[in-house]
């Protein structure tokens, strides 16, 4: 189970295409929040989604009604929005014209180098005709494959080879290695034109 979970994070949840789509969806919601903050209106906008964007906690039943059908319908409406940023993000998701990704090498994760990368990607994104506040950024995905606080009742107990019951991490060397090990990746997400500029630089 734990190895399958680790594999799912590495191969699916951290996959660059999924990360780019999630980034765009979050930025679309942020754009809606910004439009609402400026007194504008976005349609369609189900009341429960509007409440979430405003930071309110809606009733659980209302939240559970936000299914794929409603969200895809919203994206179709937003793709025709008068707001160019929202329309571009929504139509990109609908038509699978996603932003591009570029892995950020570990040696660039130092704060001063990261700032330089962000500056380069913002400039390249703006030059390509996109608003850098919505169409570029860093995406960090992190997971700990197996973590249980010492003494927690949530530990997984198993029967070991010596007929002794003990915590899984103490009986399995593989799980012991996973304990506290952090997996993840940092991606630069931006339009294709900006990515090409970054690759050259």
PDB file of N, CA, C and O in Angstrom, residues 103-119 138 140 186 188:
ATOM      1  N   UNK A 103      11.421  21.713 -14.953  1.00  0.00           N
ATOM      2  CA  UNK A 103      11.885  21.377 -13.608  1.00  0.00           C
ATOM      3  C   UNK A 103      12.926  22.377 -13.130  1.00  0.00           C
ATOM      4  O   UNK A 103      13.796  22.786 -13.899  1.00  0.00           O
ATOM      5  N   UNK A 104      12.806  22.788 -11.899  1.00  0.00           N
ATOM      6  CA  UNK A 104      13.797  23.694 -11.316  1.00  0.00           C
ATOM      7  C   UNK A 104      14.885  22.831 -10.684  1.00  0.00           C
ATOM      8  O   UNK A 104      14.623  22.121  -9.712  1.00  0.00           O
ATOM      9  N   UNK A 105      16.104  22.867 -11.230  1.00  0.00           N
ATOM     10  CA  UNK A 105      17.177  22.037 -10.664  1.00  0.00           C
ATOM     11  C   UNK A 105      17.441  22.418  -9.212  1.00  0.00           C
ATOM     12  O   UNK A 105      17.265  23.569  -8.817  1.00  0.00           O
ATOM     13  N   UNK A 106      17.857  21.438  -8.434  1.00  0.00           N
ATOM     14  CA  UNK A 106      18.108  21.662  -7.003  1.00  0.00           C
ATOM     15  C   UNK A 106      19.065  22.808  -6.754  1.00  0.00           C
ATOM     16  O   UNK A 106      18.898  23.559  -5.809  1.00  0.00           O
ATOM     17  N   UNK A 107      20.058  22.951  -7.623  1.00  0.00           N
ATOM     18  CA  UNK A 107      21.036  24.019  -7.391  1.00  0.00           C
ATOM     19  C   UNK A 107      20.432  25.412  -7.566  1.00  0.00           C
ATOM     20  O   UNK A 107      21.012  26.408  -7.153  1.00  0.00           O
ATOM     21  N   UNK A 108      19.247  25.510  -8.171  1.00  0.00           N
ATOM     22  CA  UNK A 108      18.576  26.807  -8.327  1.00  0.00           C
ATOM     23  C   UNK A 108      17.547  27.065  -7.222  1.00  0.00           C
ATOM     24  O   UNK A 108      16.875  28.085  -7.238  1.00  0.00           O
ATOM     25  N   UNK A 109      17.396  26.126  -6.279  1.00  0.00           N
ATOM     26  CA  UNK A 109      16.402  26.297  -5.232  1.00  0.00           C
ATOM     27  C   UNK A 109      16.879  27.191  -4.097  1.00  0.00           C
ATOM     28  O   UNK A 109      16.112  27.495  -3.192  1.00  0.00           O
ATOM     29  N   UNK A 110      18.135  27.609  -4.128  1.00  0.00           N
ATOM     30  CA  UNK A 110      18.602  28.591  -3.151  1.00  0.00           C
ATOM     31  C   UNK A 110      17.801  29.875  -3.373  1.00  0.00           C
ATOM     32  O   UNK A 110      17.455  30.216  -4.507  1.00  0.00           O
ATOM     33  N   UNK A 111      17.514  30.592  -2.299  1.00  0.00           N
ATOM     34  CA  UNK A 111      16.614  31.751  -2.375  1.00  0.00           C
ATOM     35  C   UNK A 111      17.065  32.757  -3.417  1.00  0.00           C
ATOM     36  O   UNK A 111      16.262  33.213  -4.235  1.00  0.00           O
ATOM     37  N   UNK A 112      18.352  33.118  -3.444  1.00  0.00           N
ATOM     38  CA  UNK A 112      18.800  34.147  -4.396  1.00  0.00           C
ATOM     39  C   UNK A 112      18.681  33.663  -5.839  1.00  0.00           C
ATOM     40  O   UNK A 112      18.340  34.427  -6.733  1.00  0.00           O
ATOM     41  N   UNK A 113      18.942  32.373  -6.084  1.00  0.00           N
ATOM     42  CA  UNK A 113      18.825  31.853  -7.450  1.00  0.00           C
ATOM     43  C   UNK A 113      17.353  31.718  -7.844  1.00  0.00           C
ATOM     44  O   UNK A 113      16.990  31.951  -8.991  1.00  0.00           O
ATOM     45  N   UNK A 114      16.530  31.323  -6.889  1.00  0.00           N
ATOM     46  CA  UNK A 114      15.104  31.189  -7.156  1.00  0.00           C
ATOM     47  C   UNK A 114      14.504  32.538  -7.533  1.00  0.00           C
ATOM     48  O   UNK A 114      13.692  32.635  -8.453  1.00  0.00           O
ATOM     49  N   UNK A 115      14.902  33.583  -6.819  1.00  0.00           N
ATOM     50  CA  UNK A 115      14.411  34.932  -7.145  1.00  0.00           C
ATOM     51  C   UNK A 115      14.787  35.315  -8.571  1.00  0.00           C
ATOM     52  O   UNK A 115      14.000  35.933  -9.284  1.00  0.00           O
ATOM     53  N   UNK A 116      15.997  34.961  -8.965  1.00  0.00           N
ATOM     54  CA  UNK A 116      16.458  35.275 -10.324  1.00  0.00           C
ATOM     55  C   UNK A 116      15.624  34.528 -11.368  1.00  0.00           C
ATOM     56  O   UNK A 116      15.239  35.088 -12.390  1.00  0.00           O
ATOM     57  N   UNK A 117      15.327  33.258 -11.081  1.00  0.00           N
ATOM     58  CA  UNK A 117      14.505  32.462 -11.997  1.00  0.00           C
ATOM     59  C   UNK A 117      13.116  33.078 -12.115  1.00  0.00           C
ATOM     60  O   UNK A 117      12.567  33.216 -13.218  1.00  0.00           O
ATOM     61  N   UNK A 118      12.531  33.456 -10.969  1.00  0.00           N
ATOM     62  CA  UNK A 118      11.193  34.063 -10.976  1.00  0.00           C
ATOM     63  C   UNK A 118      11.205  35.366 -11.778  1.00  0.00           C
ATOM     64  O   UNK A 118      10.294  35.632 -12.570  1.00  0.00           O
ATOM     65  N   UNK A 119      12.237  36.154 -11.592  1.00  0.00           N
ATOM     66  CA  UNK A 119      12.359  37.412 -12.338  1.00  0.00           C
ATOM     67  C   UNK A 119      12.440  37.150 -13.844  1.00  0.00           C
ATOM     68  O   UNK A 119      11.753  37.796 -14.640  1.00  0.00           O
ATOM     69  N   UNK A 138       6.146  29.438  -9.570  1.00  0.00           N
ATOM     70  CA  UNK A 138       6.783  28.195  -9.139  1.00  0.00           C
ATOM     71  C   UNK A 138       5.728  27.305  -8.498  1.00  0.00           C
ATOM     72  O   UNK A 138       4.867  27.780  -7.765  1.00  0.00           O
ATOM     73  N   UNK A 140       5.427  24.012  -6.114  1.00  0.00           N
ATOM     74  CA  UNK A 140       6.125  23.061  -5.244  1.00  0.00           C
ATOM     75  C   UNK A 140       5.155  21.962  -4.823  1.00  0.00           C
ATOM     76  O   UNK A 140       4.110  22.255  -4.253  1.00  0.00           O
ATOM     77  N   UNK A 186       9.986  20.810  -7.708  1.00  0.00           N
ATOM     78  CA  UNK A 186       9.621  22.201  -7.933  1.00  0.00           C
ATOM     79  C   UNK A 186       9.647  22.439  -9.436  1.00  0.00           C
ATOM     80  O   UNK A 186      10.630  22.114 -10.105  1.00  0.00           O
ATOM     81  N   UNK A 188       8.867  25.220 -12.680  1.00  0.00           N
ATOM     82  CA  UNK A 188       8.552  26.548 -13.187  1.00  0.00           C
ATOM     83  C   UNK A 188       7.390  26.335 -14.149  1.00  0.00           C
ATOM     84  O   UNK A 188       7.454  25.463 -15.016  1.00  0.00           O
TER      85      UNK A 188
END
